[in-house]
Amino acid sequence: MSGYAKADRSTCPPAIDVPRTYNAAVDFVDRHLAEGRGAKVAFVDDTTELTYAGLAEQVNRAGNALRGLGVRMEERVLLVLLDTVRFPAMFFGAIKIGAVPVPVNTLLTAKDYDDLLRDTRARVLVVSAPLFDRIAAILPGQPYLEQVIIDGADDARSLDATLAAAEPELEAAPTCADDFAFWLYTSGSTGQLKGAVHSHADLVYTAEYYGTSVLGIREDDVVFSAAKLFFAYGLGNSITFPLRVGATAILMAERPTPAAVRRRLVEKRPTIFYGVPTLYASLLAEPGDLASSALRVCTSAGEALPRDVGERFFARTGVDILDGIGSTEMLHIYLSNVPGDVRYGTTGRPVPGYEIAIRDERGNDVAPGGVGDLWVSGPSSASLYWNKREQSRATFHGRWTRTGDHYRCDEDGRYVYQGRSDDMLKVGGIYVSPFEVEAALVAHPDVLEAAVVGHADENGLIKPRAIVVLTAGAIASEALIDALKLHVKATLAPYKYPRWVEIVAELPKTATGKIQRFKLRKS
């Protein structure tokens, strides 16, 4: 295999022709009324069901309300919203008037929100009531913010009242397919938030190339995503993909704990479930049913899925997990396993419509089987990082996007994750993938989660250091630490074993489930 691969064109859908004049809200929302789905349920949250007709009306009211607050085309609207039916209404309401919604992480600090309000220059903030206290202190003195609307408030700032007072009919703004439609901030696994700017057409490309062609989502599907809507993975899972085909999405406002997720899998009977590796491992660590009889496929992203976790999940449920990799920059998954062709321990092959290359530090293709940086080319790439010129130049290279992930391509054309480029370790002059060591540790019955970072020994030489979370009932001890080191030595080449093993109660993570290794490197 060379360092460059295209998707198998025999499985590619026809090229998507998005017209120049195009508004994503019309395509993803209004179209369903013309196609007769008005009475069908589009979203189910913790308290409400919303039909496609109800969604279209809420989108129109949201757009008119934002216009009434003075929002104009191309201006940003900051959304700090929990996963309820209000999220898609406000998201597409802003898009329909040509404004730019910016959904952001609901678990940030007051300073983070202060930075985001200033970076986006949003004139309107829409926030869920349970989150408002975290933001209230930084609102005075904001240089751009003019209006705050609160979902769940009982005063003049109430989102309910604002929508009720707005007109239910709305003509879409004359936007173009390449107009900026929304921003998504990177999840912060490296410690820095960057606003990736996406266009109207990007939603169509991910919905067709991954949602339809790989996942095979259908109109009769009921989908449930543990990943939240502010995350690119969750936005596609719960909004873009189901709305593309007229399916139904289950939304959950609370944190995706194993108990909360399990309850919805059993009670709501989704046919498609989207998770992350940490959650799958946590679900497996507890007894009881993991899936309703309706579940037919699961997906995983955010971080590479350890082989052991995927194999144990399939053995217990009979349901495959399609492990894939995507990014905020590319909007969703561009490299994935597919139904009927899953090989755990790999990230599969390129998604139709996308091209993959593995390159060295100078941008040259690596030799077959070699390890290098993963580059991706595809139609859903963000245009730039807002207000970050140097970072944009380092990431976006013509039609190619440099992902920051290290991969190798095996003899079957499947891609195998080696770790983040800035996480790779050089031990004794040889590169070591932290993910490979982590996967070996997780395969031990006493380990629930593991993270591996570099640490200097007494001679200043870098060696692997492991930070692990134990399974319920496992007892931390020096004997267990020694056993874990021996387990890795027996599984991998001996030089890869962790010289230090630290047992902790939990690992630092982003809200999307990614381990924040930069924090572990500092500790």
Short mmCIF file of C-alpha atoms in Angstrom, two decimals:
data_model
loop_
_atom_site.label_atom_id
_atom_site.label_comp_id
_atom_site.label_asym_id
_atom_site.label_seq_id
_atom_site.Cartn_x
_atom_site.Cartn_y
_atom_site.Cartn_z
CA MET A 1 0.00 0.00 0.00
CA SER A 2 1.15 3.54 -0.68
CA GLY A 3 0.71 6.37 1.76
CA TYR A 4 -2.25 7.70 -0.23
CA ALA A 5 -5.65 6.12 -0.64
CA LYS A 6 -9.04 6.99 -2.02
CA ALA A 7 -12.34 5.46 -1.04
CA ASP A 8 -13.46 2.47 -3.07
CA ARG A 9 -15.26 4.25 -5.91
CA SER A 10 -17.42 1.19 -6.58
CA THR A 11 -19.19 1.95 -3.30
CA CYS A 12 -19.29 5.74 -3.67
CA PRO A 13 -22.63 7.48 -3.95
CA PRO A 14 -23.13 9.77 -6.92
CA ALA A 15 -21.34 13.10 -6.66
CA ILE A 16 -23.45 15.54 -4.67
CA ASP A 17 -24.47 18.59 -6.64
CA VAL A 18 -25.40 21.30 -4.16
CA PRO A 19 -26.91 24.30 -5.98
CA ARG A 20 -25.15 27.62 -5.63
CA THR A 21 -28.19 29.23 -3.99
CA TYR A 22 -28.79 26.97 -1.03
CA ASN A 23 -29.99 27.27 2.57
CA ALA A 24 -29.40 24.24 4.79
CA ALA A 25 -32.51 24.93 6.91
CA VAL A 26 -34.75 24.60 3.87
CA ASP A 27 -33.14 21.30 2.89
CA PHE A 28 -32.95 19.71 6.34
CA VAL A 29 -36.23 21.02 7.78
CA ASP A 30 -38.72 22.49 5.30
CA ARG A 31 -38.25 19.73 2.73
CA HIS A 32 -39.93 17.18 4.99
CA LEU A 33 -43.23 19.05 4.91
CA ALA A 34 -43.28 18.90 1.11
CA GLU A 35 -42.45 15.19 1.29
CA GLY A 36 -45.33 14.42 3.67
CA ARG A 37 -43.50 13.90 6.98
CA GLY A 38 -45.09 16.77 8.88
CA ALA A 39 -46.83 14.51 11.42
CA LYS A 40 -43.81 12.29 12.02
CA VAL A 41 -41.79 12.76 15.22
CA ALA A 42 -38.42 14.35 14.53
CA PHE A 43 -37.07 14.73 18.08
CA VAL A 44 -37.83 13.28 21.50
CA ASP A 45 -36.16 14.94 24.48
CA ASP A 46 -36.64 14.34 28.20
CA THR A 47 -40.04 16.09 28.28
CA THR A 48 -41.19 16.80 24.73
CA GLU A 49 -41.89 15.25 21.35
CA LEU A 50 -41.51 17.51 18.33
CA THR A 51 -42.88 16.57 14.90
CA TYR A 52 -41.33 17.67 11.65
CA ALA A 53 -44.16 20.20 11.24
CA GLY A 54 -43.56 21.43 14.78
CA LEU A 55 -39.84 21.67 14.11
CA ALA A 56 -40.42 23.75 10.97
CA GLU A 57 -42.64 26.14 12.90
CA GLN A 58 -40.15 26.43 15.76
CA VAL A 59 -37.33 27.10 13.29
CA ASN A 60 -39.38 29.86 11.66
CA ARG A 61 -40.25 31.43 15.00
CA ALA A 62 -36.61 31.25 16.08
CA GLY A 63 -35.44 32.95 12.88
CA ASN A 64 -38.05 35.70 13.19
CA ALA A 65 -37.22 36.18 16.87
CA LEU A 66 -33.53 36.59 16.09
CA ARG A 67 -34.30 39.08 13.35
CA GLY A 68 -36.48 40.94 15.80
CA LEU A 69 -33.50 41.16 18.14
CA GLY A 70 -31.48 42.81 15.40
CA VAL A 71 -29.47 39.81 14.17
CA ARG A 72 -28.44 40.20 10.53
CA MET A 73 -26.93 37.87 7.95
CA GLU A 74 -23.45 36.59 8.82
CA GLU A 75 -23.67 37.74 12.45
CA ARG A 76 -23.03 35.13 15.12
CA VAL A 77 -25.47 33.78 17.71
CA LEU A 78 -23.86 31.96 20.65
CA LEU A 79 -25.79 28.85 21.75
CA VAL A 80 -25.06 27.45 25.22
CA LEU A 81 -27.88 24.93 25.15
CA LEU A 82 -28.49 21.52 26.62
CA ASP A 83 -29.67 18.73 24.32
CA THR A 84 -33.38 19.51 24.03
CA VAL A 85 -35.72 20.26 21.12
CA ARG A 86 -34.75 23.94 21.49
CA PHE A 87 -31.28 23.22 20.14
CA PRO A 88 -32.25 22.24 16.56
CA ALA A 89 -34.89 25.00 16.49
CA MET A 90 -32.37 27.73 17.37
CA PHE A 91 -29.60 26.22 15.25
CA PHE A 92 -31.63 26.10 12.05
CA GLY A 93 -33.55 29.27 12.90
CA ALA A 94 -30.30 31.20 12.80
CA ILE A 95 -29.16 29.43 9.64
CA LYS A 96 -32.47 30.14 7.88
CA ILE A 97 -32.02 33.92 8.23
CA GLY A 98 -28.40 33.67 7.08
CA ALA A 99 -26.99 34.22 10.57
CA VAL A 100 -24.29 31.97 12.03
CA PRO A 101 -25.13 29.83 15.09
CA VAL A 102 -22.16 28.88 17.27
CA PRO A 103 -23.04 25.97 19.59
CA VAL A 104 -20.48 25.65 22.37
CA ASN A 105 -19.55 23.25 25.14
CA THR A 106 -21.97 23.38 28.08
CA LEU A 107 -19.29 22.41 30.62
CA LEU A 108 -16.89 25.33 30.30
CA THR A 109 -15.81 27.90 32.86
CA ALA A 110 -16.98 31.52 33.10
CA LYS A 111 -13.67 32.67 31.62
CA ASP A 112 -14.12 30.31 28.67
CA TYR A 113 -17.54 31.81 27.94
CA ASP A 114 -16.11 35.29 28.25
CA ASP A 115 -13.46 34.38 25.67
CA LEU A 116 -16.06 32.82 23.36
CA LEU A 117 -18.39 35.82 23.49
CA ARG A 118 -15.51 38.10 22.60
CA ASP A 119 -14.09 35.80 19.91
CA THR A 120 -17.44 35.29 18.16
CA ARG A 121 -18.61 38.87 18.70
CA ALA A 122 -22.07 37.40 19.13
CA ARG A 123 -24.84 39.97 19.53
CA VAL A 124 -27.26 37.40 20.98
CA LEU A 125 -26.67 34.64 23.54
CA VAL A 126 -29.19 31.83 23.97
CA VAL A 127 -28.54 29.78 27.12
CA SER A 128 -30.30 27.01 29.04
CA ALA A 129 -31.49 28.12 32.48
CA PRO A 130 -29.45 25.51 34.43
CA LEU A 131 -26.30 26.94 32.82
CA PHE A 132 -27.05 30.63 33.22
CA ASP A 133 -25.48 31.11 36.68
CA ARG A 134 -22.14 30.01 35.29
CA ILE A 135 -22.30 32.75 32.67
CA ALA A 136 -24.08 35.58 34.49
CA ALA A 137 -20.98 37.00 36.17
CA ILE A 138 -19.17 37.70 32.89
CA LEU A 139 -22.10 39.33 31.05
CA PRO A 140 -21.64 42.93 32.31
CA GLY A 141 -19.19 44.80 30.16
CA GLN A 142 -19.35 42.49 27.14
CA PRO A 143 -18.35 44.68 24.16
CA TYR A 144 -20.55 43.00 21.52
CA LEU A 145 -23.38 41.19 23.33
CA GLU A 146 -26.75 42.95 23.23
CA GLN A 147 -29.39 40.35 24.14
CA VAL A 148 -29.54 37.29 26.40
CA ILE A 149 -32.38 34.78 25.95
CA ILE A 150 -32.81 32.00 28.53
CA ASP A 151 -34.44 28.67 27.80
CA GLY A 152 -36.41 27.95 30.96
CA ALA A 153 -36.60 31.49 32.35
CA ASP A 154 -39.93 32.86 33.58
CA ASP A 155 -39.28 36.55 32.88
CA ALA A 156 -38.86 38.81 29.86
CA ARG A 157 -35.74 36.88 28.81
CA SER A 158 -37.72 33.64 28.37
CA LEU A 159 -37.07 31.73 25.18
CA ASP A 160 -40.59 30.30 25.30
CA ALA A 161 -42.10 33.77 25.38
CA THR A 162 -39.74 35.03 22.71
CA LEU A 163 -40.67 32.23 20.32
CA ALA A 164 -44.40 32.49 21.08
CA ALA A 165 -44.37 36.18 20.15
CA ALA A 166 -42.60 35.55 16.83
CA GLU A 167 -44.33 34.83 13.52
CA PRO A 168 -44.57 31.15 12.45
CA GLU A 169 -43.83 31.83 8.77
CA LEU A 170 -40.37 32.72 7.46
CA GLU A 171 -38.80 33.05 4.05
CA ALA A 172 -35.24 31.77 3.96
CA ALA A 173 -32.39 34.19 3.37
CA PRO A 174 -30.81 33.95 -0.11
CA THR A 175 -27.68 32.21 1.10
CA CYS A 176 -25.20 30.30 -1.02
CA ALA A 177 -23.85 26.81 -0.50
CA ASP A 178 -20.43 28.28 0.34
CA ASP A 179 -21.72 30.91 2.76
CA PHE A 180 -20.55 30.49 6.34
CA ALA A 181 -23.40 28.67 8.10
CA PHE A 182 -22.12 27.77 11.59
CA TRP A 183 -19.00 27.48 13.70
CA LEU A 184 -17.91 24.65 15.95
CA TYR A 185 -15.10 25.02 18.46
CA THR A 186 -12.59 22.21 18.75
CA SER A 187 -13.07 20.18 21.91
CA GLY A 188 -9.89 21.21 23.67
CA SER A 189 -8.07 17.88 24.06
CA THR A 190 -4.87 19.87 23.44
CA GLY A 191 -5.93 22.76 25.65
CA GLN A 192 -6.75 25.37 23.00
CA LEU A 193 -10.21 26.13 21.59
CA LYS A 194 -10.35 27.06 17.90
CA GLY A 195 -13.47 28.06 15.99
CA ALA A 196 -13.80 25.95 12.83
CA VAL A 197 -15.93 27.79 10.27
CA HIS A 198 -18.32 25.58 8.24
CA SER A 199 -20.51 26.26 5.22
CA HIS A 200 -24.12 25.36 4.41
CA ALA A 201 -23.15 22.53 2.06
CA ASP A 202 -20.89 20.81 4.62
CA LEU A 203 -23.95 19.36 6.37
CA VAL A 204 -25.10 17.67 3.16
CA TYR A 205 -21.75 16.09 2.42
CA THR A 206 -21.37 14.41 5.81
CA ALA A 207 -25.01 13.29 5.82
CA GLU A 208 -24.72 11.64 2.42
CA TYR A 209 -21.18 10.27 2.48
CA TYR A 210 -21.12 8.91 6.04
CA GLY A 211 -24.71 8.94 7.31
CA THR A 212 -26.30 7.34 4.25
CA SER A 213 -23.44 5.54 2.48
CA VAL A 214 -21.58 4.09 5.50
CA LEU A 215 -24.00 4.07 8.40
CA GLY A 216 -27.00 3.27 6.21
CA ILE A 217 -29.40 5.42 8.23
CA ARG A 218 -33.03 5.05 7.12
CA GLU A 219 -36.28 6.90 7.60
CA ASP A 220 -37.54 4.25 10.02
CA ASP A 221 -34.48 4.52 12.30
CA VAL A 222 -34.56 5.88 15.84
CA VAL A 223 -31.13 7.22 16.78
CA PHE A 224 -29.54 8.04 20.13
CA SER A 225 -26.18 9.74 20.63
CA ALA A 226 -24.28 9.96 23.90
CA ALA A 227 -22.12 12.63 22.26
CA LYS A 228 -23.70 16.05 22.77
CA LEU A 229 -25.01 18.33 20.04
CA PHE A 230 -22.36 21.01 20.47
CA PHE A 231 -19.76 18.42 19.43
CA ALA A 232 -19.33 17.82 15.66
CA TYR A 233 -19.84 14.08 16.18
CA GLY A 234 -23.07 14.64 18.11
CA LEU A 235 -24.38 17.27 15.70
CA GLY A 236 -24.16 14.82 12.82
CA ASN A 237 -25.45 11.90 14.84
CA SER A 238 -28.58 13.55 16.23
CA ILE A 239 -29.39 16.34 13.78
CA THR A 240 -27.78 16.11 10.36
CA PHE A 241 -28.14 12.39 9.69
CA PRO A 242 -31.71 11.83 10.96
CA LEU A 243 -32.98 15.03 9.37
CA ARG A 244 -31.43 14.06 6.06
CA VAL A 245 -33.61 10.94 5.77
CA GLY A 246 -36.59 11.80 8.00
CA ALA A 247 -35.65 9.60 10.97
CA THR A 248 -36.27 10.27 14.69
CA ALA A 249 -33.62 11.36 17.22
CA ILE A 250 -33.64 10.90 20.99
CA LEU A 251 -32.07 13.81 22.89
CA MET A 252 -30.76 13.66 26.47
CA ALA A 253 -29.99 16.79 28.47
CA GLU A 254 -28.17 15.08 31.33
CA ARG A 255 -24.61 13.81 31.35
CA PRO A 256 -24.13 10.54 29.44
CA THR A 257 -23.42 8.31 32.43
CA PRO A 258 -23.58 4.56 31.83
CA ALA A 259 -26.82 4.36 33.84
CA ALA A 260 -28.48 7.18 31.88
CA VAL A 261 -27.40 5.74 28.55
CA ARG A 262 -28.44 2.20 29.45
CA ARG A 263 -31.87 3.40 30.53
CA ARG A 264 -32.54 5.05 27.18
CA LEU A 265 -31.21 2.10 25.21
CA VAL A 266 -33.74 -0.12 26.94
CA GLU A 267 -36.70 2.25 27.24
CA LYS A 268 -36.48 4.20 23.97
CA ARG A 269 -35.35 1.27 21.80
CA PRO A 270 -33.08 3.12 19.38
CA THR A 271 -31.92 1.28 16.29
CA ILE A 272 -28.65 3.23 16.05
CA PHE A 273 -26.47 4.23 19.00
CA TYR A 274 -23.47 6.54 18.82
CA GLY A 275 -20.93 6.34 21.64
CA VAL A 276 -17.28 6.91 22.53
CA PRO A 277 -14.69 4.33 23.65
CA THR A 278 -14.76 5.38 27.31
CA LEU A 279 -18.51 4.93 27.49
CA TYR A 280 -18.44 1.50 25.83
CA ALA A 281 -15.80 0.38 28.34
CA SER A 282 -17.89 1.70 31.23
CA LEU A 283 -21.04 -0.04 29.93
CA LEU A 284 -19.14 -3.32 29.70
CA ALA A 285 -17.90 -2.92 33.25
CA GLU A 286 -21.44 -3.19 34.61
CA PRO A 287 -23.77 -6.19 34.51
CA GLY A 288 -27.12 -6.08 32.77
CA ASP A 289 -28.52 -5.60 29.29
CA LEU A 290 -26.58 -3.26 27.05
CA ALA A 291 -28.97 -2.99 24.15
CA SER A 292 -32.60 -3.30 23.30
CA SER A 293 -33.63 -5.87 20.73
CA ALA A 294 -34.11 -3.03 18.24
CA LEU A 295 -30.45 -1.95 18.17
CA ARG A 296 -28.80 -2.86 14.86
CA VAL A 297 -25.58 -0.84 14.73
CA CYS A 298 -23.33 1.28 16.97
CA THR A 299 -20.61 3.76 16.14
CA SER A 300 -17.59 5.03 18.02
CA ALA A 301 -15.44 8.14 17.52
CA GLY A 302 -13.62 10.76 19.54
CA GLU A 303 -10.71 8.41 20.23
CA ALA A 304 -9.67 5.09 18.74
CA LEU A 305 -11.64 2.11 20.02
CA PRO A 306 -9.41 -0.53 21.68
CA ARG A 307 -9.72 -3.93 20.02
CA ASP A 308 -10.58 -5.60 23.31
CA VAL A 309 -13.50 -3.26 23.98
CA GLY A 310 -14.99 -3.78 20.52
CA GLU A 311 -14.67 -7.56 20.67
CA ARG A 312 -16.17 -7.79 24.15
CA PHE A 313 -19.09 -5.54 23.19
CA PHE A 314 -19.90 -7.67 20.14
CA ALA A 315 -19.61 -10.89 22.16
CA ARG A 316 -22.03 -9.54 24.75
CA THR A 317 -24.58 -7.89 22.43
CA GLY A 318 -24.16 -9.33 18.95
CA VAL A 319 -23.99 -5.74 17.68
CA ASP A 320 -20.93 -4.38 15.88
CA ILE A 321 -19.34 -1.04 16.75
CA LEU A 322 -18.22 0.88 13.67
CA ASP A 323 -15.06 2.56 14.87
CA GLY A 324 -14.14 5.66 12.91
CA ILE A 325 -12.26 8.91 13.13
CA GLY A 326 -13.56 12.37 12.37
CA SER A 327 -12.82 15.88 13.53
CA THR A 328 -14.37 19.26 14.12
CA GLU A 329 -12.43 20.48 11.10
CA MET A 330 -13.95 17.82 8.82
CA LEU A 331 -17.34 17.97 10.62
CA HIS A 332 -17.76 14.20 10.97
CA ILE A 333 -16.20 10.79 10.31
CA TYR A 334 -14.02 10.39 7.20
CA LEU A 335 -12.31 7.05 7.96
CA SER A 336 -14.38 4.14 9.26
CA ASN A 337 -15.21 0.50 9.56
CA VAL A 338 -18.46 -0.37 7.77
CA PRO A 339 -21.35 -2.77 8.48
CA GLY A 340 -20.40 -6.32 7.58
CA ASP A 341 -16.71 -5.47 7.37
CA VAL A 342 -15.49 -4.61 10.86
CA ARG A 343 -11.95 -5.32 11.98
CA TYR A 344 -11.44 -4.25 15.58
CA GLY A 345 -8.12 -2.62 16.24
CA THR A 346 -8.32 -0.64 12.98
CA THR A 347 -10.18 2.51 11.95
CA GLY A 348 -11.21 0.91 8.66
CA ARG A 349 -10.97 2.55 5.27
CA PRO A 350 -11.76 5.98 3.78
CA VAL A 351 -15.40 7.02 3.78
CA PRO A 352 -16.75 7.47 0.23
CA GLY A 353 -16.06 10.99 -0.97
CA TYR A 354 -12.85 11.35 1.08
CA GLU A 355 -9.18 10.71 0.33
CA ILE A 356 -6.48 9.82 2.84
CA ALA A 357 -2.71 10.26 2.81
CA ILE A 358 0.00 9.38 5.34
CA ARG A 359 2.86 11.88 5.20
CA ASP A 360 6.06 12.71 7.02
CA GLU A 361 6.96 15.99 8.73
CA ARG A 362 7.80 17.59 5.36
CA GLY A 363 4.52 16.59 3.76
CA ASN A 364 5.91 13.73 1.68
CA ASP A 365 4.12 10.35 1.44
CA VAL A 366 5.65 7.74 3.73
CA ALA A 367 6.80 4.33 2.51
CA PRO A 368 4.18 1.54 2.47
CA GLY A 369 3.44 0.37 6.00
CA GLY A 370 5.19 3.36 7.53
CA VAL A 371 3.86 5.60 10.29
CA GLY A 372 3.14 9.25 9.60
CA ASP A 373 0.70 12.12 9.87
CA LEU A 374 -2.81 11.47 8.61
CA TRP A 375 -4.01 13.97 6.00
CA VAL A 376 -7.56 14.01 4.66
CA SER A 377 -9.21 15.63 1.66
CA GLY A 378 -12.97 15.90 1.49
CA PRO A 379 -15.80 18.32 0.71
CA SER A 380 -16.86 18.98 4.33
CA SER A 381 -13.61 20.60 5.45
CA ALA A 382 -13.89 23.81 7.43
CA SER A 383 -12.78 26.93 5.60
CA LEU A 384 -10.52 28.20 8.39
CA TYR A 385 -10.13 28.73 12.11
CA TRP A 386 -11.72 32.04 13.01
CA ASN A 387 -9.20 34.75 13.82
CA LYS A 388 -6.30 32.26 13.94
CA ARG A 389 -4.30 32.73 10.78
CA GLU A 390 -1.18 30.77 11.73
CA GLN A 391 -3.14 27.78 13.00
CA SER A 392 -5.25 27.84 9.83
CA ARG A 393 -2.14 27.79 7.66
CA ALA A 394 -0.68 24.89 9.65
CA THR A 395 -3.85 22.79 9.29
CA PHE A 396 -5.49 23.62 5.95
CA HIS A 397 -3.36 23.05 2.85
CA GLY A 398 -5.40 23.59 -0.31
CA ARG A 399 -7.90 20.74 -0.45
CA TRP A 400 -6.01 18.81 2.25
CA THR A 401 -6.43 19.01 6.02
CA ARG A 402 -3.62 17.91 8.34
CA THR A 403 -5.31 16.05 11.18
CA GLY A 404 -2.57 15.79 13.80
CA ASP A 405 -3.11 12.03 14.13
CA HIS A 406 -0.45 9.40 13.50
CA TYR A 407 -1.48 6.34 11.45
CA ARG A 408 -0.16 3.48 9.41
CA CYS A 409 -1.93 1.61 6.62
CA ASP A 410 -1.84 -2.20 6.77
CA GLU A 411 -1.59 -4.62 3.87
CA ASP A 412 -5.40 -4.75 3.50
CA GLY A 413 -5.73 -1.01 3.13
CA ARG A 414 -7.08 -0.53 6.66
CA TYR A 415 -5.77 2.30 8.78
CA VAL A 416 -4.37 1.67 12.25
CA TYR A 417 -4.22 4.46 14.82
CA GLN A 418 -0.83 5.18 16.39
CA GLY A 419 -1.67 8.21 18.53
CA ARG A 420 -1.77 11.98 18.23
CA SER A 421 1.29 13.40 16.52
CA ASP A 422 2.17 15.43 19.60
CA ASP A 423 1.64 12.38 21.86
CA MET A 424 4.11 10.05 20.11
CA LEU A 425 7.05 8.94 22.25
CA LYS A 426 10.58 8.13 21.21
CA VAL A 427 11.97 5.44 23.51
CA GLY A 428 15.54 4.34 22.90
CA GLY A 429 15.41 6.05 19.50
CA ILE A 430 12.27 4.12 18.46
CA TYR A 431 8.79 5.63 18.17
CA VAL A 432 6.20 4.22 20.58
CA SER A 433 2.46 4.77 20.15
CA PRO A 434 0.81 5.65 23.48
CA PHE A 435 -2.45 4.22 22.16
CA GLU A 436 -0.82 0.82 21.62
CA VAL A 437 0.30 0.72 25.27
CA GLU A 438 -3.09 1.97 26.45
CA ALA A 439 -4.87 -0.76 24.48
CA ALA A 440 -2.65 -3.40 26.08
CA LEU A 441 -3.42 -2.05 29.57
CA VAL A 442 -7.18 -1.92 28.95
CA ALA A 443 -7.08 -5.59 27.94
CA HIS A 444 -6.12 -6.42 31.54
CA PRO A 445 -9.27 -7.39 33.52
CA ASP A 446 -8.50 -4.94 36.34
CA VAL A 447 -8.15 -1.86 34.10
CA LEU A 448 -11.12 0.24 33.01
CA GLU A 449 -9.27 3.13 31.37
CA ALA A 450 -5.66 4.06 30.69
CA ALA A 451 -3.67 6.99 29.39
CA VAL A 452 0.03 6.91 28.52
CA VAL A 453 2.30 9.95 28.29
CA GLY A 454 6.04 10.53 28.16
CA HIS A 455 8.01 11.09 31.34
CA ALA A 456 11.73 11.74 31.87
CA ASP A 457 13.69 9.22 33.93
CA GLU A 458 16.64 10.08 36.20
CA ASN A 459 18.85 10.47 33.13
CA GLY A 460 16.44 12.79 31.35
CA LEU A 461 15.40 10.10 28.87
CA ILE A 462 11.72 9.82 27.90
CA LYS A 463 9.91 6.63 28.87
CA PRO A 464 6.19 5.66 28.95
CA ARG A 465 4.21 6.58 32.06
CA ALA A 466 0.76 5.07 32.52
CA ILE A 467 -2.16 6.57 34.43
CA VAL A 468 -4.95 4.03 34.91
CA VAL A 469 -8.46 3.77 36.32
CA LEU A 470 -9.32 0.39 37.78
CA THR A 471 -12.51 -1.59 37.30
CA ALA A 472 -14.99 -1.84 40.16
CA GLY A 473 -13.68 -4.25 42.79
CA ALA A 474 -10.04 -4.12 41.73
CA ILE A 475 -7.67 -3.17 44.56
CA ALA A 476 -4.74 -0.84 43.98
CA SER A 477 -1.45 -2.34 45.16
CA GLU A 478 2.21 -2.54 44.28
CA ALA A 479 1.60 -6.13 43.23
CA LEU A 480 -1.04 -5.00 40.74
CA ILE A 481 1.25 -2.31 39.36
CA ASP A 482 3.97 -4.91 38.80
CA ALA A 483 1.42 -7.22 37.19
CA LEU A 484 0.33 -4.47 34.78
CA LYS A 485 3.92 -3.82 33.73
CA LEU A 486 4.47 -7.53 33.10
CA HIS A 487 1.16 -7.73 31.20
CA VAL A 488 2.31 -5.02 28.77
CA LYS A 489 5.73 -6.65 28.40
CA ALA A 490 4.04 -9.94 27.49
CA THR A 491 1.68 -8.23 25.02
CA LEU A 492 4.03 -5.79 23.27
CA ALA A 493 7.72 -5.42 22.60
CA PRO A 494 9.32 -5.17 26.08
CA TYR A 495 10.78 -1.68 25.57
CA LYS A 496 7.22 -0.29 25.29
CA TYR A 497 6.14 -1.17 28.81
CA PRO A 498 5.32 1.74 31.20
CA ARG A 499 8.13 2.40 33.64
CA TRP A 500 5.67 4.09 36.00
CA VAL A 501 2.03 3.16 36.64
CA GLU A 502 -0.17 5.55 38.61
CA ILE A 503 -3.65 4.54 39.71
CA VAL A 504 -6.26 7.34 39.82
CA ALA A 505 -10.00 7.65 40.37
CA GLU A 506 -10.61 9.32 36.99
CA LEU A 507 -8.83 10.76 33.97
CA PRO A 508 -9.18 14.38 32.86
CA LYS A 509 -11.41 14.57 29.79
CA THR A 510 -13.17 16.99 27.54
CA ALA A 511 -16.96 17.02 27.52
CA THR A 512 -16.79 14.85 24.40
CA GLY A 513 -14.90 12.08 26.20
CA LYS A 514 -11.40 12.71 24.87
CA ILE A 515 -8.59 12.29 27.39
CA GLN A 516 -6.74 15.54 27.97
CA ARG A 517 -3.21 14.17 27.88
CA PHE A 518 -1.69 17.63 27.99
CA LYS A 519 -2.90 17.86 31.59
CA LEU A 520 -1.33 14.51 32.43
CA ARG A 521 1.98 15.57 30.90
CA LYS A 522 2.02 18.56 33.24
CA SER A 523 1.23 16.55 36.36
#
